[in-house]
Short mmCIF file of C-alpha atoms and ligand atoms in Angstrom, two decimals:
data_model
loop_
_atom_site.label_atom_id
_atom_site.label_comp_id
_atom_site.label_asym_id
_atom_site.label_seq_id
_atom_site.Cartn_x
_atom_site.Cartn_y
_atom_site.Cartn_z
CA MET F 12 12.25 8.87 5.82
CA ILE F 13 9.59 9.22 3.53
CA ALA F 14 8.24 12.47 1.69
CA LEU F 15 6.11 13.82 -0.77
CA LYS F 16 6.03 17.37 -1.74
CA GLY F 17 3.45 19.00 -3.99
CA ILE F 18 3.09 16.02 -5.89
CA THR F 19 0.41 16.22 -8.87
CA LYS F 20 -1.13 14.32 -11.16
CA ARG F 21 -3.52 14.92 -14.27
CA PHE F 22 -5.10 12.44 -16.54
CA GLY F 23 -5.89 14.77 -19.50
CA GLU F 24 -7.95 18.03 -18.10
CA HIS F 25 -8.64 16.45 -14.85
CA THR F 26 -6.22 17.24 -12.27
CA VAL F 27 -6.52 14.09 -10.14
CA LEU F 28 -3.86 15.00 -7.53
CA ASP F 29 -3.54 18.74 -6.72
CA GLY F 30 0.12 19.09 -4.66
CA ILE F 31 -0.33 16.67 -2.26
CA ASP F 32 2.23 16.70 0.70
CA LEU F 33 2.63 13.94 3.23
CA SER F 34 5.52 12.96 5.21
CA LEU F 35 6.15 9.69 7.28
CA GLU F 36 8.65 8.27 9.90
CA ARG F 37 10.33 5.01 10.04
CA GLY F 38 7.81 2.81 11.30
CA GLU F 39 4.63 4.81 10.79
CA ILE F 40 1.00 3.78 9.67
CA ILE F 41 -0.60 6.17 7.76
CA VAL F 42 -4.33 4.94 6.50
CA VAL F 43 -5.88 7.19 3.77
CA ILE F 44 -9.84 7.23 3.59
CA GLY F 45 -11.78 9.55 1.41
CA PRO F 46 -14.63 8.94 -1.37
CA SER F 47 -13.96 6.91 -4.48
CA GLY F 48 -12.46 8.64 -7.53
CA THR F 49 -10.93 10.88 -4.93
CA GLY F 50 -7.19 10.11 -5.95
CA LYS F 51 -5.77 7.59 -3.14
CA SER F 52 -5.03 4.86 -5.52
CA THR F 53 -3.31 7.45 -8.05
CA LEU F 54 -1.51 8.80 -5.12
CA LEU F 55 0.22 4.89 -3.99
CA ARG F 56 0.69 4.61 -7.58
CA CYS F 57 2.55 7.85 -7.99
CA ILE F 58 4.77 7.09 -5.23
CA ASN F 59 6.57 3.85 -6.73
CA PHE F 60 5.85 5.09 -10.27
CA LEU F 61 3.34 3.32 -11.40
CA GLU F 62 1.77 6.13 -12.39
CA HIS F 63 4.30 9.32 -13.57
CA PRO F 64 3.65 12.53 -11.64
CA ASP F 65 3.20 15.67 -13.27
CA ALA F 66 4.96 17.62 -10.74
CA GLY F 67 6.40 17.16 -7.45
CA GLU F 68 8.89 15.61 -5.32
CA LEU F 69 9.40 12.14 -3.78
CA THR F 70 11.79 11.24 -0.77
CA VAL F 71 12.04 7.31 0.05
CA GLY F 72 14.61 6.72 2.61
CA ASP F 73 17.78 7.68 0.54
CA LEU F 74 16.36 8.21 -2.40
CA HIS F 75 15.18 11.83 -3.93
CA VAL F 76 13.47 12.47 -6.60
CA ASP F 77 11.70 15.17 -8.93
CA ALA F 78 8.81 13.73 -9.75
CA ALA F 79 8.53 15.74 -12.99
CA ARG F 80 11.71 14.58 -14.30
CA PRO F 81 13.21 10.94 -12.87
CA GLY F 82 16.20 9.79 -13.80
CA LYS F 83 15.92 6.24 -15.04
CA ASP F 84 17.69 4.98 -11.67
CA ASP F 85 14.96 6.70 -9.79
CA ILE F 86 12.12 5.02 -10.99
CA LEU F 87 14.22 1.42 -10.45
CA GLY F 88 15.24 2.50 -7.17
CA LEU F 89 11.98 3.99 -6.02
CA ARG F 90 10.65 0.56 -7.00
CA ARG F 91 13.05 -0.98 -4.87
CA ARG F 92 12.53 1.04 -1.53
CA THR F 93 8.48 0.39 -1.89
CA ALA F 94 6.25 -2.22 -2.18
CA PHE F 95 2.62 -2.55 -3.45
CA VAL F 96 -0.19 -4.70 -1.97
CA PHE F 97 -3.37 -4.89 -4.87
CA GLN F 98 -6.83 -4.83 -4.35
CA ASN F 99 -6.74 -7.74 -6.42
CA TYR F 100 -3.72 -9.54 -5.53
CA ALA F 101 -2.07 -9.59 -8.49
CA LEU F 102 -0.39 -13.12 -8.18
CA PHE F 103 1.03 -15.15 -11.17
CA ALA F 104 -1.53 -17.66 -11.54
CA HIS F 105 0.78 -20.33 -13.23
CA LYS F 106 3.30 -19.76 -9.86
CA THR F 107 3.16 -21.50 -6.72
CA ALA F 108 2.77 -19.39 -3.74
CA LEU F 109 6.23 -20.00 -2.63
CA GLU F 110 6.98 -18.99 -6.26
CA ASN F 111 5.02 -15.94 -6.04
CA ILE F 112 7.09 -14.79 -2.97
CA ALA F 113 10.57 -15.48 -4.19
CA GLU F 114 9.92 -13.94 -7.83
CA ARG F 115 10.82 -10.74 -6.77
CA MET F 116 13.69 -11.83 -5.12
CA ILE F 117 15.20 -13.65 -8.16
CA VAL F 118 14.19 -10.82 -10.55
CA VAL F 119 15.07 -7.62 -8.65
CA GLU F 120 17.38 -8.71 -5.86
CA GLY F 121 18.97 -11.30 -8.11
CA LEU F 122 19.40 -14.03 -5.10
CA SER F 123 20.11 -17.54 -6.63
CA LYS F 124 16.76 -19.39 -6.94
CA ASN F 125 17.77 -21.86 -3.77
CA GLU F 126 18.24 -18.51 -1.76
CA ALA F 127 15.00 -16.90 -2.78
CA HIS F 128 13.05 -20.45 -1.99
CA ALA F 129 14.83 -20.66 1.64
CA ARG F 130 13.72 -16.83 2.50
CA ALA F 131 9.99 -17.43 0.90
CA ARG F 132 9.48 -20.18 3.03
CA GLU F 133 10.76 -18.11 6.02
CA ILE F 134 8.05 -15.59 4.69
CA LEU F 135 5.54 -18.33 4.00
CA GLU F 136 5.98 -19.48 8.23
CA ARG F 137 5.43 -15.59 8.93
CA ILE F 138 1.88 -15.64 7.22
CA GLY F 139 0.78 -18.56 8.07
CA LEU F 140 0.91 -20.85 4.95
CA ALA F 141 4.05 -22.96 4.83
CA ASP F 142 1.63 -25.67 4.46
CA LYS F 143 0.66 -23.98 1.09
CA ALA F 144 3.94 -23.39 -0.73
CA ASP F 145 3.42 -25.32 -3.69
CA ALA F 146 -0.27 -24.50 -4.30
CA TYR F 147 -0.93 -22.44 -7.04
CA PRO F 148 -3.70 -19.64 -6.59
CA ALA F 149 -6.57 -20.96 -7.95
CA ALA F 150 -6.74 -23.45 -5.47
CA LEU F 151 -6.47 -21.08 -2.60
CA SER F 152 -9.01 -18.67 -0.86
CA GLY F 153 -9.08 -14.95 -1.45
CA GLY F 154 -8.06 -14.60 2.00
CA GLN F 155 -4.86 -17.32 1.70
CA GLN F 156 -4.33 -15.66 -1.84
CA GLN F 157 -4.34 -12.05 -0.16
CA ARG F 158 -1.64 -13.08 2.35
CA ILE F 159 0.61 -14.43 -0.32
CA GLY F 160 0.69 -11.23 -1.95
CA ILE F 161 1.22 -9.15 1.16
CA GLY F 162 3.92 -12.18 1.81
CA ARG F 163 5.21 -10.61 -1.35
CA ALA F 164 5.57 -7.49 -0.64
CA MET F 165 7.05 -8.75 2.90
CA ALA F 166 9.82 -10.15 1.07
CA ALA F 167 10.72 -6.99 -0.93
CA LYS F 168 12.45 -5.98 2.45
CA ALA F 169 10.55 -2.28 0.99
CA GLU F 170 11.22 0.67 3.39
CA VAL F 171 7.40 1.14 2.77
CA ILE F 172 4.91 -1.15 1.79
CA LEU F 173 1.64 0.67 -0.03
CA PHE F 174 -1.64 -0.93 0.34
CA ASP F 175 -4.62 -0.16 -1.89
CA GLU F 176 -7.88 -1.34 -0.61
CA PRO F 177 -6.24 -5.27 0.33
CA THR F 178 -9.44 -5.99 1.51
CA SER F 179 -12.06 -4.73 -0.76
CA ALA F 180 -12.29 -7.42 -3.28
CA LEU F 181 -12.32 -10.36 -0.03
CA ASP F 182 -15.43 -11.89 0.88
CA PRO F 183 -16.61 -11.11 4.33
CA GLU F 184 -15.10 -14.03 5.40
CA TRP F 185 -11.46 -13.46 4.55
CA VAL F 186 -11.06 -10.18 5.64
CA GLU F 187 -10.50 -10.53 9.34
CA GLU F 188 -7.70 -13.09 8.77
CA VAL F 189 -6.03 -10.18 6.11
CA LEU F 190 -6.48 -7.74 8.54
CA ALA F 191 -4.93 -9.51 11.48
CA LEU F 192 -1.76 -9.84 9.05
CA MET F 193 -1.15 -5.94 8.49
CA LYS F 194 -1.79 -5.46 12.16
CA GLN F 195 1.07 -8.34 12.73
CA LEU F 196 3.23 -5.93 10.29
CA ALA F 197 2.23 -3.19 11.96
CA ALA F 198 3.49 -4.75 15.67
CA GLU F 199 6.68 -5.07 13.79
CA GLN F 200 7.35 -1.68 12.86
CA GLN F 201 6.65 -2.25 8.99
CA THR F 202 6.29 1.29 7.63
CA MET F 203 2.95 1.46 5.50
CA ILE F 204 0.53 3.43 3.87
CA VAL F 205 -2.67 1.73 3.61
CA VAL F 206 -6.02 2.98 1.80
CA THR F 207 -8.55 1.25 3.19
CA HIS F 208 -12.56 1.96 4.22
CA GLU F 209 -11.97 -0.57 7.08
CA MET F 210 -12.56 2.49 9.78
CA GLN F 211 -12.07 -0.07 12.96
CA PHE F 212 -8.51 -0.77 11.51
CA ALA F 213 -7.78 2.72 11.43
CA ARG F 214 -8.58 3.12 14.72
CA GLU F 215 -6.72 0.47 16.11
CA VAL F 216 -3.33 0.32 13.92
CA ALA F 217 -3.05 3.82 12.49
CA ASP F 218 -0.57 6.41 13.39
CA GLN F 219 -2.19 9.06 11.26
CA VAL F 220 -5.66 9.03 9.39
CA VAL F 221 -5.16 11.46 5.94
CA PHE F 222 -8.76 12.25 4.59
CA MET F 223 -8.51 13.14 0.80
CA ASP F 224 -11.46 14.63 -1.27
CA GLY F 225 -11.23 16.11 -4.74
CA GLY F 226 -7.06 15.44 -5.48
CA ARG F 227 -5.97 16.72 -1.93
CA ILE F 228 -5.80 16.30 1.61
CA VAL F 229 -8.69 17.74 3.69
CA GLU F 230 -7.34 16.88 7.00
CA GLN F 231 -4.92 14.61 8.39
CA ALA F 232 -4.92 13.74 12.12
CA PRO F 233 -4.44 10.95 14.51
CA PRO F 234 -7.40 8.53 14.31
CA SER F 235 -8.60 9.50 18.25
CA GLU F 236 -8.87 12.95 16.65
CA LEU F 237 -10.07 12.70 13.19
CA PHE F 238 -12.67 10.48 13.98
CA THR F 239 -14.29 11.86 17.13
CA ASN F 240 -13.40 15.49 16.33
CA PRO F 241 -13.06 16.13 12.46
CA LYS F 242 -12.32 19.94 11.66
CA ASP F 243 -13.84 19.63 8.05
CA GLU F 244 -17.39 19.73 6.77
CA ARG F 245 -16.12 17.19 3.79
CA THR F 246 -14.64 15.00 6.54
CA ARG F 247 -17.79 14.99 9.27
CA SER F 248 -19.97 14.11 6.09
CA PHE F 249 -17.65 11.11 4.88
CA LEU F 250 -17.46 9.51 8.54
CA ARG F 251 -21.32 9.69 9.08
CA LYS F 252 -21.68 7.51 5.73
CA VAL F 253 -19.16 5.53 6.86
CA LEU F 254 -19.27 4.86 10.62
P1 LIG J 308 -9.65 6.52 -5.66
O1 LIG J 308 -8.80 5.24 -5.59
O2 LIG J 308 -9.83 7.55 -4.68
O3 LIG J 308 -11.11 5.84 -5.85
P2 LIG J 308 -8.50 6.61 -8.27
O4 LIG J 308 -7.10 7.16 -7.87
O5 LIG J 308 -8.67 5.62 -8.64
O6 LIG J 308 -9.53 7.29 -7.57
O7 LIG J 308 -9.02 7.67 -9.48
C1 LIG J 308 -8.89 8.80 -9.25
C2 LIG J 308 -9.35 9.89 -10.73
O8 LIG J 308 -8.23 9.69 -11.76
C3 LIG J 308 -10.86 9.36 -10.92
O9 LIG J 308 -11.60 10.52 -11.80
C4 LIG J 308 -10.58 8.41 -11.99
O10 LIG J 308 -11.50 7.98 -13.30
C5 LIG J 308 -9.00 9.07 -12.60
N1 LIG J 308 -8.14 8.07 -12.89
C6 LIG J 308 -7.52 7.59 -12.43
N2 LIG J 308 -6.73 6.57 -13.31
C7 LIG J 308 -6.68 6.74 -14.55
C8 LIG J 308 -6.05 6.57 -15.94
N3 LIG J 308 -5.37 5.94 -16.13
N4 LIG J 308 -6.55 7.07 -17.05
C9 LIG J 308 -7.76 8.72 -16.78
N5 LIG J 308 -8.59 8.46 -15.89
C10 LIG J 308 -8.13 8.15 -15.04
MG1 LIG J 309 -8.73 2.92 -5.41
#
């Protein structure tokens, strides 16, 4: 249901993604690991055209896009079918928790404010922040802000949620509550691609772990296999540093 074929991205002379092939079934969870600067964020950003790939093909659900020559409707179509969770939450500072979650439903889906707010309240219940509906981001902990960031992605009812190091900016005390929410989503069969350094999360939740280095997928396997029996020396060397 999600397929990337030959996704290539250059910044000037620098080939950051060098022909990435990846596919996921509905409900699958892929965790992407690898050294920093290796193109993990760029890969996620190419899937919803926050970055424009130079070559390759993207399929998300019923939408198939020639990544080098997207139509205008293609980019909008990809953005509707995907949702992004950023390392730094990227909440609107001047909107409440409720408004942050409701915003996309109003702007992208065209829901009335009342409908969007009603649905946002349901999401706030699911993420355990019903009592924070009227709070502004500055009044919330980092963990709560990121749960709002995830709630906003949940509200999008996207085919896939793309997580870019969702716990990396958090104080250690807030990491678990965010991972717990992601596990809850995983249990609900939400399709996700997660870039993270949380190896325990990868072990518990991932269907497939992808190790990237130098803009390429070096190795991909279920966690039980990749963590215990990595085949490539680069994977072994990376895992020695992080495990
Ligand atoms: P990762 O997420 O794995 O740490 P990134 O995808 O952020 O890696 O970056 C991969 C490479 O692309 C890095 O060398 C980075 O400096 C470069 N890069 C990322 N974004 C840009 C940009 N907008 N312009 C130029 N170079 C970029
Ligand atoms: Mg990154």
